[in-house]
Coordinates of C-alpha atoms in Angstrom, one line a residue:
M1 CA 29.6 13.3 20.6
T2 CA 29.3 13.4 24.4
A3 CA 32.0 12.9 27.0
H4 CA 30.2 9.6 28.0
S5 CA 29.8 8.1 24.5
T6 CA 30.9 4.5 24.1
P7 CA 33.6 3.4 21.6
L8 CA 30.8 2.1 19.4
E9 CA 28.9 5.4 19.5
Q10 CA 32.2 7.2 18.7
H11 CA 33.1 5.2 15.6
Q12 CA 29.4 5.3 14.4
T13 CA 29.4 9.1 14.8
T14 CA 32.7 9.5 13.0
A15 CA 31.6 7.2 10.2
R16 CA 28.5 9.3 9.7
Q17 CA 30.6 12.4 9.6
S18 CA 33.1 10.9 7.1
A19 CA 30.1 9.9 4.8
T20 CA 29.9 13.7 3.9
K21 CA 33.6 13.7 3.0
Q22 CA 35.3 11.7 0.3
L23 CA 37.6 9.0 1.7
S24 CA 41.1 8.6 0.3
A25 CA 42.5 5.2 -0.5
A26 CA 44.8 3.8 2.2
L27 CA 48.4 4.9 2.1
P28 CA 50.5 2.5 0.0
V29 CA 53.8 1.3 1.7
T30 CA 56.4 -1.2 0.7
F31 CA 58.5 -3.5 2.9
A32 CA 60.0 -7.0 2.8
D33 CA 59.4 -7.2 -1.0
T34 CA 55.6 -6.7 -0.7
V35 CA 53.0 -4.0 -0.8
G36 CA 50.9 -2.9 2.2
L37 CA 48.1 -0.5 2.7
Y38 CA 48.2 1.7 5.9
S39 CA 45.1 3.4 7.3
A40 CA 45.8 6.0 9.9
A41 CA 43.3 6.9 12.6
A42 CA 40.8 9.4 11.2
P43 CA 41.2 13.1 12.0
G44 CA 38.9 14.0 14.9
S45 CA 38.7 10.4 16.2
A46 CA 39.9 9.4 19.7
P47 CA 43.3 7.8 18.8
H48 CA 44.4 4.6 20.4
D49 CA 47.8 3.2 21.3
S50 CA 46.7 -0.1 19.7
A51 CA 46.9 -0.7 15.9
V52 CA 45.4 -3.6 13.9
L53 CA 47.4 -5.9 11.6
F54 CA 45.3 -7.8 9.1
L55 CA 46.4 -11.3 8.1
S56 CA 44.6 -12.3 4.9
P57 CA 43.3 -15.7 3.9
W58 CA 44.8 -17.4 0.8
G59 CA 43.6 -17.8 -2.8
F60 CA 40.0 -17.5 -3.7
E61 CA 39.0 -16.6 -0.2
E62 CA 41.4 -13.7 -0.2
M63 CA 39.8 -12.4 -3.4
C64 CA 36.4 -12.6 -1.7
T65 CA 37.4 -10.8 1.5
R66 CA 39.5 -8.0 -0.1
K67 CA 36.7 -5.5 0.1
L68 CA 35.9 -6.6 3.7
W69 CA 39.4 -5.8 4.8
R70 CA 39.1 -2.3 3.3
D71 CA 35.7 -1.8 5.0
L72 CA 37.0 -2.9 8.4
A73 CA 40.1 -0.6 8.0
E74 CA 37.8 2.4 7.2
R75 CA 35.6 1.6 10.2
L76 CA 38.6 1.2 12.5
A77 CA 40.1 4.4 11.3
A78 CA 36.8 6.1 12.2
A79 CA 37.1 4.6 15.7
G80 CA 40.6 6.0 16.1
V81 CA 42.5 2.7 15.4
A82 CA 45.2 2.6 12.7
S83 CA 45.7 -0.6 10.6
L84 CA 47.8 -2.3 8.0
R85 CA 47.0 -5.0 5.5
F86 CA 49.5 -6.6 3.1
D87 CA 50.2 -9.3 0.6
Y88 CA 52.2 -12.4 1.5
P89 CA 55.3 -13.1 -0.6
G90 CA 54.4 -14.5 -4.0
T91 CA 50.8 -13.4 -3.8
G92 CA 48.9 -10.3 -5.0
D93 CA 51.2 -7.4 -5.7
A94 CA 54.2 -8.8 -3.8
L95 CA 57.3 -9.8 -5.6
D96 CA 57.6 -13.5 -6.6
R97 CA 60.0 -15.8 -4.9
T98 CA 62.0 -18.5 -6.7
E99 CA 62.0 -20.8 -3.7
F100 CA 59.8 -21.6 -0.7
A101 CA 62.1 -24.0 1.1
D102 CA 61.0 -22.6 4.5
G103 CA 57.3 -23.1 3.6
L104 CA 54.8 -21.4 5.7
A105 CA 57.5 -19.8 7.8
I106 CA 58.1 -17.3 5.0
W107 CA 54.6 -15.9 5.4
E108 CA 55.0 -16.0 9.2
R109 CA 58.2 -13.9 8.9
A110 CA 56.4 -11.5 6.6
A111 CA 53.7 -11.0 9.2
L112 CA 56.3 -10.2 11.9
V113 CA 58.0 -7.7 9.6
A114 CA 54.6 -6.2 8.9
A115 CA 53.9 -5.9 12.6
E116 CA 57.0 -3.8 13.1
E117 CA 56.2 -1.7 10.0
L118 CA 52.8 -1.0 11.5
R119 CA 54.3 0.1 14.8
R120 CA 56.6 2.5 12.9
L121 CA 53.9 4.0 10.8
S122 CA 51.3 4.4 13.5
G123 CA 53.6 5.4 16.3
T124 CA 51.7 3.0 18.6
S125 CA 53.3 0.6 21.0
R126 CA 50.5 -2.1 21.0
L127 CA 49.0 -4.4 18.5
I128 CA 45.8 -6.4 17.7
L129 CA 45.7 -9.1 15.1
I130 CA 42.7 -9.8 12.8
G131 CA 43.0 -12.9 10.7
H132 CA 40.7 -14.7 8.3
G133 CA 40.9 -18.3 7.1
L134 CA 44.5 -19.3 6.8
G135 CA 45.4 -15.8 7.9
A136 CA 43.6 -16.5 11.2
T137 CA 45.8 -19.5 11.7
L138 CA 48.9 -17.5 11.0
A139 CA 47.7 -15.0 13.6
A140 CA 47.5 -17.7 16.2
L141 CA 51.0 -19.0 15.3
V142 CA 52.8 -15.6 15.3
A143 CA 50.9 -14.0 18.2
P144 CA 53.2 -15.5 20.9
Q145 CA 56.2 -13.9 19.1
L146 CA 54.8 -10.4 19.4
K147 CA 55.1 -8.1 22.4
A148 CA 52.4 -5.8 23.7
L149 CA 49.6 -7.7 22.0
D150 CA 46.1 -6.7 23.2
G151 CA 44.0 -9.3 21.4
V152 CA 43.6 -11.6 18.4
A153 CA 40.4 -11.9 16.3
L154 CA 40.1 -15.3 14.5
M155 CA 37.6 -15.2 11.7
A156 CA 36.8 -18.6 10.2
P157 CA 40.2 -20.0 11.1
V158 CA 41.8 -23.0 9.5
V159 CA 41.8 -25.4 12.5
N160 CA 43.0 -28.6 10.8
G161 CA 45.3 -28.2 7.8
R162 CA 44.6 -31.6 6.3
M163 CA 40.9 -31.1 6.4
Y164 CA 41.3 -27.6 5.0
L165 CA 43.2 -28.9 2.0
R166 CA 40.5 -31.5 1.3
E167 CA 37.9 -28.8 1.5
L168 CA 40.0 -26.6 -0.8
A169 CA 40.2 -29.4 -3.4
A170 CA 36.4 -29.8 -3.4
W171 CA 36.0 -26.0 -3.6
S172 CA 38.5 -25.8 -6.4
K173 CA 36.5 -28.4 -8.4
M174 CA 33.3 -26.5 -7.9
V175 CA 34.9 -23.3 -9.1
D176 CA 36.3 -25.0 -12.2
E177 CA 33.0 -26.6 -13.0
G178 CA 31.3 -23.2 -12.8
L179 CA 33.9 -21.9 -15.3
G180 CA 33.3 -24.8 -17.6
L181 CA 36.9 -26.0 -17.5
R182 CA 37.5 -29.6 -18.6
D183 CA 39.3 -32.0 -16.3
D184 CA 42.4 -31.8 -18.4
Q185 CA 42.4 -28.0 -18.0
R186 CA 42.3 -28.2 -14.2
I187 CA 45.3 -27.8 -12.0
T188 CA 45.3 -31.1 -10.0
D189 CA 49.0 -31.8 -9.4
H190 CA 49.3 -28.9 -6.9
V191 CA 47.1 -27.3 -4.2
A192 CA 45.3 -24.7 -6.4
I193 CA 42.0 -22.8 -6.7
A194 CA 40.8 -20.4 -9.3
G195 CA 44.1 -20.5 -11.2
L196 CA 46.1 -19.7 -8.0
V197 CA 48.7 -22.3 -7.0
M198 CA 49.9 -22.6 -3.4
P199 CA 53.7 -23.3 -3.3
D200 CA 54.2 -27.0 -2.6
E201 CA 56.4 -26.3 0.4
V202 CA 53.7 -24.1 2.0
A203 CA 51.1 -26.7 1.2
A204 CA 53.2 -29.4 2.9
H205 CA 53.4 -27.2 6.1
V206 CA 49.7 -26.3 6.0
K207 CA 48.8 -30.0 5.8
K208 CA 50.5 -30.6 9.2
L209 CA 48.7 -27.7 10.9
N210 CA 46.3 -28.4 13.8
I211 CA 45.6 -25.6 16.2
E212 CA 42.7 -27.3 17.9
A213 CA 45.1 -28.1 20.7
I214 CA 47.5 -25.2 20.3
P215 CA 49.9 -25.2 23.3
H216 CA 50.5 -21.5 23.6
L217 CA 47.8 -18.9 24.2
P218 CA 47.8 -16.4 21.3
A219 CA 46.5 -13.5 23.5
R220 CA 44.6 -13.0 26.7
R221 CA 41.6 -11.6 24.8
I222 CA 40.4 -13.5 21.7
L223 CA 37.4 -13.0 19.4
M224 CA 36.3 -16.2 17.7
V225 CA 34.0 -15.6 14.7
E226 CA 32.7 -19.1 14.1
R227 CA 31.3 -20.5 10.9
P228 CA 27.9 -22.1 11.1
A229 CA 27.9 -25.9 11.8
R230 CA 31.7 -26.1 12.2
D231 CA 32.5 -28.2 15.2
K232 CA 36.2 -27.5 14.9
D233 CA 35.6 -23.7 15.4
I234 CA 33.6 -24.5 18.5
A235 CA 36.3 -26.9 19.8
L236 CA 39.0 -24.3 19.3
S237 CA 37.0 -21.7 21.2
A238 CA 36.6 -24.2 24.1
H239 CA 40.4 -25.0 24.0
L240 CA 41.4 -21.3 24.1
T241 CA 39.0 -20.7 27.0
A242 CA 40.6 -23.7 28.9
L243 CA 44.0 -22.1 28.3
G244 CA 42.8 -19.1 30.2
A245 CA 41.8 -16.7 27.4
E246 CA 38.8 -14.4 27.6
V247 CA 37.1 -15.6 24.5
T248 CA 34.2 -13.7 22.9
R249 CA 32.3 -15.9 20.5
Q250 CA 30.3 -14.5 17.5
P251 CA 28.5 -16.5 14.8
Y252 CA 29.8 -15.7 11.3
L253 CA 26.6 -14.5 9.8
G254 CA 26.8 -14.4 6.0
Y255 CA 30.0 -16.4 5.7
D256 CA 28.8 -18.5 2.7
D257 CA 27.6 -15.4 0.9
L258 CA 30.9 -13.7 1.4
V259 CA 33.3 -16.5 0.1
S260 CA 31.2 -18.0 -2.7
N261 CA 32.3 -15.7 -5.4
P262 CA 34.2 -12.4 -5.4
T263 CA 31.9 -11.0 -8.1
I264 CA 28.8 -11.3 -6.0
A265 CA 30.2 -11.4 -2.5
T266 CA 27.8 -9.9 0.0
Q267 CA 29.6 -8.0 2.8
P268 CA 28.8 -9.3 6.3
L269 CA 28.0 -5.9 7.7
T270 CA 26.7 -7.3 11.1
V271 CA 29.9 -9.3 11.6
A272 CA 32.1 -6.3 10.5
G273 CA 30.3 -4.1 13.1
Q274 CA 30.9 -6.7 15.8
V275 CA 34.6 -7.0 15.0
V276 CA 35.0 -3.2 15.2
D277 CA 33.1 -3.1 18.5
W278 CA 35.4 -5.8 19.9
V279 CA 38.5 -4.0 18.7
A280 CA 37.2 -0.7 20.2
D281 CA 36.7 -2.5 23.5
V282 CA 40.1 -4.2 23.5
A283 CA 42.3 -1.3 22.1
V284 CA 44.1 0.8 24.6
P285 CA 43.3 4.5 24.4
L286 CA 46.2 6.9 23.8
A287 CA 47.1 8.9 27.0
H288 CA 49.1 11.5 25.1
K289 CA 49.3 13.1 21.7
S290 CA 50.1 10.6 19.0
R291 CA 53.4 10.8 17.2
Q292 CA 53.0 12.1 13.6
V293 CA 54.8 9.9 11.2
A294 CA 56.2 11.6 8.0
V295 CA 54.4 10.3 4.9
S296 CA 56.8 9.5 2.1
T297 CA 56.5 8.0 -1.3
P298 CA 56.9 4.2 -1.0
E299 CA 60.1 2.7 -2.3
P300 CA 59.5 0.9 -5.6
L301 CA 59.6 -2.9 -5.7
E302 CA 62.2 -4.1 -8.2
G303 CA 61.9 -7.4 -10.1
P304 CA 64.3 -8.8 -12.7
D305 CA 62.6 -6.9 -15.6
F306 CA 60.3 -4.4 -13.9
V307 CA 60.0 -1.7 -11.3
E308 CA 56.6 -1.3 -9.6
T309 CA 55.3 1.6 -7.6
P310 CA 52.1 1.5 -5.6
L311 CA 50.3 4.9 -5.6
R312 CA 47.1 6.8 -5.0
F313 CA 45.7 9.2 -7.6
G314 CA 42.5 11.0 -8.6
A315 CA 40.5 13.6 -6.7
D316 CA 41.2 13.2 -3.0
E317 CA 43.6 10.4 -3.8
R318 CA 40.6 8.1 -3.8
L319 CA 42.0 5.5 -6.3
F320 CA 44.7 2.9 -5.6
G321 CA 46.9 1.3 -8.3
I322 CA 50.2 -0.1 -9.2
L323 CA 52.5 1.5 -11.9
C324 CA 54.7 -1.1 -13.5
Q325 CA 57.6 0.1 -15.6
P326 CA 60.4 -1.7 -17.4
R327 CA 63.8 -1.6 -15.9
G328 CA 65.3 -1.0 -19.4
E329 CA 64.2 1.2 -22.3
R330 CA 60.5 1.9 -22.5
R331 CA 58.7 1.2 -25.7
G332 CA 55.2 1.9 -27.1
A333 CA 52.2 3.1 -25.2
T334 CA 51.3 2.6 -21.5
V335 CA 48.7 0.0 -20.9
V336 CA 45.9 0.8 -18.5
Y337 CA 44.5 -2.5 -17.4
L338 CA 41.0 -2.2 -16.0
G339 CA 39.7 -4.6 -13.4
T340 CA 36.9 -7.2 -13.8
A341 CA 33.8 -7.0 -11.6
Y342 CA 34.9 -6.7 -8.0
D343 CA 38.2 -8.5 -8.4
R344 CA 41.1 -6.6 -6.9
Q345 CA 43.5 -5.0 -9.4
A346 CA 45.9 -8.0 -9.3
G347 CA 43.2 -9.8 -11.3
W348 CA 41.6 -13.2 -11.5
A349 CA 44.3 -15.8 -10.8
R350 CA 46.7 -12.9 -10.4
T351 CA 46.5 -12.5 -14.2
V352 CA 46.8 -8.7 -14.3
T353 CA 49.9 -8.6 -12.1
E354 CA 51.6 -11.3 -14.2
T355 CA 50.5 -9.5 -17.4
A356 CA 52.0 -6.2 -16.2
R357 CA 55.3 -7.8 -15.5
Y358 CA 55.3 -9.6 -18.9
L359 CA 54.7 -6.3 -20.6
A360 CA 57.5 -4.7 -18.6
S361 CA 59.9 -7.5 -19.7
N362 CA 59.1 -6.4 -23.3
G363 CA 59.6 -2.7 -22.5
V364 CA 55.9 -1.6 -22.0
A365 CA 54.7 0.3 -18.9
S366 CA 51.3 -0.3 -17.4
L367 CA 48.9 0.9 -14.7
R368 CA 46.5 -1.4 -13.0
F369 CA 44.1 0.0 -10.5
D370 CA 40.9 -0.5 -8.5
A371 CA 38.0 1.6 -9.6
A372 CA 35.9 3.3 -7.0
N373 CA 34.2 0.9 -4.5
V374 CA 36.2 -2.0 -5.9
G375 CA 39.0 -3.7 -4.0
D376 CA 41.1 -1.1 -2.2
S377 CA 39.5 2.1 -3.6
P378 CA 36.7 3.6 -1.5
P379 CA 33.3 4.6 -3.1
V380 CA 32.6 8.0 -4.4
I381 CA 30.1 10.0 -2.4
G382 CA 26.8 10.3 -4.3
A383 CA 27.6 7.5 -6.7
P384 CA 25.4 4.3 -6.8
E385 CA 26.5 1.4 -4.7
Q386 CA 26.5 -0.9 -7.8
V387 CA 29.3 0.5 -9.9
L388 CA 29.6 -2.2 -12.6
F389 CA 28.5 -1.3 -16.1
S390 CA 28.1 2.2 -14.9
D391 CA 29.3 5.4 -16.7
H392 CA 30.5 6.6 -13.3
Q393 CA 33.6 4.4 -13.8
I394 CA 34.6 6.3 -16.9
D395 CA 35.6 9.2 -14.5
D396 CA 38.1 6.8 -12.9
V397 CA 39.6 6.0 -16.3
R398 CA 39.9 9.7 -17.0
A399 CA 41.7 10.1 -13.7
A400 CA 44.1 7.4 -14.8
F401 CA 44.7 9.2 -18.0
D402 CA 45.4 12.4 -16.1
L403 CA 47.9 10.6 -13.9
L404 CA 49.8 9.3 -16.9
D405 CA 49.7 12.7 -18.6
G406 CA 51.4 14.2 -15.6
M407 CA 54.1 11.5 -15.6
A408 CA 54.8 11.9 -19.4
L409 CA 53.3 8.4 -19.9
G410 CA 50.2 9.6 -21.5
L411 CA 50.0 7.6 -24.8
A412 CA 47.6 5.0 -23.4
V413 CA 46.1 1.7 -24.5
L414 CA 43.1 0.3 -22.5
A415 CA 42.7 -3.4 -21.8
G416 CA 40.1 -5.2 -19.7
R417 CA 37.9 -8.4 -19.4
C418 CA 34.1 -8.7 -18.9
S419 CA 32.9 -5.6 -17.1
G420 CA 36.5 -4.2 -17.5
A421 CA 36.2 -4.8 -21.2
Y422 CA 32.9 -2.9 -21.2
L423 CA 34.5 -0.1 -19.4
A424 CA 37.5 -0.1 -21.8
F425 CA 35.2 0.1 -24.8
R426 CA 33.0 2.9 -23.3
S427 CA 36.0 4.8 -22.0
A428 CA 37.8 4.6 -25.4
A429 CA 34.7 6.0 -27.1
A430 CA 34.4 8.8 -24.5
D431 CA 38.1 9.9 -24.2
E432 CA 40.3 10.5 -27.3
R433 CA 43.4 10.0 -25.2
C434 CA 42.9 6.3 -25.6
K435 CA 44.9 5.3 -28.7
A436 CA 44.0 1.6 -28.8
A437 CA 41.9 -0.9 -26.8
V438 CA 42.0 -4.7 -26.2
V439 CA 38.5 -5.8 -25.2
I440 CA 38.3 -9.3 -23.8
N441 CA 35.0 -11.2 -23.4
P442 CA 32.8 -8.1 -23.1
F443 CA 29.4 -9.0 -21.9
T444 CA 27.9 -6.2 -24.0
F445 CA 28.8 -2.9 -25.6
V446 CA 25.8 -0.8 -24.4
W447 CA 24.1 -1.6 -21.1
D448 CA 20.4 -2.4 -21.3
K449 CA 18.9 -0.4 -18.4
D450 CA 16.1 -3.0 -18.1
E451 CA 18.7 -5.6 -17.0
V452 CA 19.6 -5.8 -13.3
V453 CA 23.4 -5.9 -12.9
D454 CA 23.2 -8.0 -9.8
D455 CA 21.1 -10.7 -11.5
A456 CA 23.4 -10.7 -14.5
L457 CA 26.3 -11.4 -12.2
R458 CA 24.7 -13.8 -9.9
Y459 CA 23.0 -16.1 -12.4
N460 CA 26.1 -16.5 -14.6
A461 CA 24.4 -16.6 -18.0
R462 CA 26.1 -18.7 -20.7
S463 CA 26.0 -18.7 -24.5
L464 CA 23.6 -21.0 -26.3
E465 CA 26.7 -22.8 -27.7
D466 CA 28.0 -23.4 -24.2
Y467 CA 24.6 -24.6 -23.0
S468 CA 24.5 -27.0 -26.0
R469 CA 28.0 -28.3 -25.2
R470 CA 27.2 -28.8 -21.5
M471 CA 23.9 -30.6 -22.2
V472 CA 25.6 -33.6 -23.7
S473 CA 28.2 -33.8 -21.0
M474 CA 28.1 -36.6 -18.4
D475 CA 29.4 -34.2 -15.8
T476 CA 26.4 -31.9 -16.4
L477 CA 24.1 -34.9 -15.9
R478 CA 25.8 -35.7 -12.6
R479 CA 25.5 -32.1 -11.4
L480 CA 21.8 -32.0 -12.5
R481 CA 21.0 -35.2 -10.5
A482 CA 22.9 -33.7 -7.5
G483 CA 20.8 -30.5 -7.7
R484 CA 23.8 -28.3 -8.3
I485 CA 22.3 -26.7 -11.4
N486 CA 19.6 -24.0 -11.2
V487 CA 17.3 -25.2 -14.0
R488 CA 15.0 -22.2 -13.7
H489 CA 17.6 -19.6 -14.2
A490 CA 19.3 -21.6 -17.0
T491 CA 15.9 -21.8 -18.8
A492 CA 15.3 -18.1 -18.3
N493 CA 18.8 -17.3 -19.8
I494 CA 18.2 -19.5 -22.8
A495 CA 14.8 -17.9 -23.4
K496 CA 16.3 -14.4 -23.3
Q497 CA 19.0 -15.3 -25.8
L498 CA 16.5 -16.9 -28.1
A499 CA 14.3 -13.8 -27.9
R500 CA 17.3 -11.6 -28.7
R501 CA 18.2 -13.7 -31.7
V502 CA 14.6 -13.5 -32.9
A503 CA 14.6 -9.8 -32.5
G504 CA 17.8 -9.5 -34.5
S505 CA 16.3 -11.4 -37.4
M506 CA 13.1 -9.3 -37.5
P507 CA 12.4 -7.2 -40.7
T508 CA 13.8 -3.7 -40.3
T509 CA 10.3 -2.2 -40.2
F510 CA 9.4 -4.1 -37.0
A511 CA 12.9 -4.2 -35.5
S512 CA 13.1 -0.4 -35.4
L513 CA 10.2 -0.4 -33.0
S514 CA 12.1 -2.5 -30.4
K515 CA 14.5 -1.5 -27.7
Y516 CA 17.0 -3.9 -29.3
A517 CA 17.1 -1.6 -32.3
R518 CA 17.9 1.4 -30.1
L519 CA 20.6 -0.6 -28.3
K520 CA 22.1 -1.7 -31.7
E521 CA 22.1 1.9 -32.9
A522 CA 23.9 3.1 -29.7
T523 CA 26.5 0.3 -30.2
Y524 CA 27.0 1.3 -33.9
S525 CA 27.4 4.9 -32.8
A526 CA 30.3 4.0 -30.5
F527 CA 32.0 1.8 -33.1
R528 CA 31.7 4.7 -35.6
R529 CA 33.4 7.2 -33.2
L530 CA 36.3 4.8 -32.8
S531 CA 36.5 4.1 -36.5
Q532 CA 36.5 7.8 -37.3
R533 CA 39.5 8.2 -35.0
H534 CA 41.2 5.2 -36.6
M535 CA 41.6 3.7 -33.2
P536 CA 42.6 0.1 -33.3
L537 CA 40.1 -2.1 -31.4
T538 CA 40.9 -5.7 -30.7
L539 CA 38.0 -7.9 -29.6
I540 CA 38.9 -11.2 -28.0
Y541 CA 36.4 -13.9 -27.1
S542 CA 36.5 -17.4 -25.7
S543 CA 34.8 -19.7 -28.2
T544 CA 31.7 -20.3 -26.0
D545 CA 31.5 -17.0 -24.1
I546 CA 28.2 -15.4 -23.4
G547 CA 29.4 -12.1 -24.8
L548 CA 29.4 -13.7 -28.3
D549 CA 25.6 -13.7 -28.2
R550 CA 25.6 -9.9 -28.0
F551 CA 28.4 -9.6 -30.5
R552 CA 26.4 -11.6 -33.1
F553 CA 23.2 -9.7 -32.4
Y554 CA 24.9 -6.4 -32.9
L555 CA 27.5 -7.3 -35.6
G556 CA 26.2 -10.4 -37.4
R557 CA 26.6 -14.1 -37.0
K558 CA 30.0 -14.0 -38.5
G559 CA 30.8 -10.4 -37.6
E560 CA 29.9 -9.1 -41.1
G561 CA 28.8 -5.8 -39.5
L562 CA 32.4 -5.1 -38.8
K563 CA 33.2 -4.6 -42.5
R564 CA 32.2 -1.0 -42.1
Y565 CA 34.7 -0.5 -39.3
G566 CA 38.2 -1.2 -40.7
N567 CA 39.8 -0.5 -37.3
V568 CA 38.4 -3.6 -35.6
S569 CA 40.0 -7.1 -35.4
V570 CA 38.5 -10.2 -33.8
E571 CA 40.2 -13.2 -32.2
I572 CA 38.3 -16.3 -31.0
I573 CA 40.2 -18.4 -28.4
P574 CA 39.2 -22.1 -28.3
D575 CA 39.1 -24.1 -25.1
A576 CA 39.1 -21.0 -22.8
D577 CA 36.6 -20.0 -20.1
H578 CA 35.2 -16.5 -19.5
N579 CA 38.0 -15.7 -17.1
I580 CA 40.8 -16.8 -19.4
T581 CA 42.1 -19.2 -16.8
P582 CA 44.2 -21.7 -19.0
A583 CA 47.8 -20.6 -19.3
A584 CA 47.8 -20.9 -23.1
A585 CA 44.8 -18.6 -23.4
R586 CA 46.3 -16.1 -21.1
M587 CA 49.4 -15.9 -23.2
I588 CA 47.3 -15.2 -26.4
V589 CA 45.7 -12.3 -24.6
R590 CA 49.0 -10.9 -23.3
K591 CA 50.5 -11.0 -26.8
H592 CA 47.6 -9.0 -28.2
I593 CA 47.9 -6.4 -25.5
L594 CA 51.7 -6.1 -26.1
A595 CA 51.1 -5.8 -29.8
A596 CA 48.5 -3.0 -29.3
A597 CA 50.9 -1.1 -27.0
L598 CA 53.9 -1.4 -29.4
K599 CA 51.8 -0.3 -32.4
A600 CA 50.2 2.7 -30.7
N601 CA 52.9 5.0 -32.1
E602 CA 51.9 4.0 -35.6
I603 CA 48.3 5.2 -35.3
P604 CA 47.6 7.9 -37.9
P605 CA 46.2 11.3 -36.5
T606 CA 42.5 11.8 -36.2
L607 CA 41.1 13.2 -39.4

């Protein structure tokens, strides 16, 4: 690095250097009844007296942008800029609130407290705000209340609250349609999306928002990352310029690919680089040696029945998770809840956080965490970029077992849904420290290396039964006429499933020559290992889930192949989607996980 290198060149060089060294997860901190993640300026970088506070969007959009926030924090750290990201009260890993009478002001106050916490942690005197969606709007609202503010980055801001809520309602319907939820299963009496409900008081305040003519300038220097074909974004940029701001405008390339689905979200790398470049230009270099802040264990968050501690663990502290323990006497085994796809560890519709607290209210401890390159855990150097359905993730589960062993919480039960269910099954077979497993809607038990993971995720295959049900639905006919169904991919999925069923019915002589026979034998081998250990295995499926197709191929139409494995039980949940969104279905799953944890002490020793 030369003495005349630009901020961009500096952070690119530091990023290349850090690629040869394993990154740790960000430092967990707690404040104001919530969890934050602090990223210090990287060693060897040119430190700045400006630190970045991230303000997240809400709901489905927050799930989609979670990895983007980590990526930006890591890039900023490489450029010598510290940062903090956090959950609003009542969301993610934050404590729940019983009332929201102050509406959006509650989240605004949390942002102001987070700003002070960031100053304390970083030792810096100046701030930069980066907000996305509703978080960008919050950034514009709280900015005038902050001193020594160098700039505000507004990424796809909510300009008009009433219009945002209308778009959210349409977006919510599309998500629910994709899940296959009936109209009577949808949440329509509140502002909601993907099972997440916005408090009514917050929604009422959001509805009144309109920052297109905001009277106060958020900051002198502003970055506007404008969504394509959004006149409101352009109008806001013009208004801020008229107020006297130095506005840098950037098109939000890849916005739709980012927020369409957290499972297949494509990171907007060009935009991320532009945001970091802008911050590096706006941030004030540090003229003296930075103050070193003592790193301490975060204070636990205490709820009525639980105590939660955010932590880092594994080699190089590369994994982030939350340990949830009961306030009273602990019973049974510790549940290790494995994440699904690229959802953060709080889970779809915050299900995992709520399940952990339910378990604690019944005396059961749990650990929920992000595997490498998921959510808030950085990737492992040398591992493939696509980590789903990969044996590399088993190393992360082993690290979780090691953590629990060191805390005398080592009697462990694994639970997970979809790819998390696959990981739970594979990890249970690989590590005898697992004493039981609850496997929910597993896509398969052994991955077929001829299948492309990205395609399996993107094209959302369904079971033949689900296709049959949908074909007679009037709603499906309306979506078909509107061009909202990919007929080619649906046809390909049906053909694959029919081929698999034909292969499963072939005479043994011919079947043994196919790859399906090899996959079936590998599956039987894993089931045998678990059976020999007498390890209870609970399989839970939604009644029309795509995973049932693999289950029936491997284990028979009615599961008759399970007769040889006395340790396996099966539960079929009617009227539930793949994500187990309906509240009644979630409770069925929670009770099974609780039962598995409480019975773990009764497991006979391995013969």
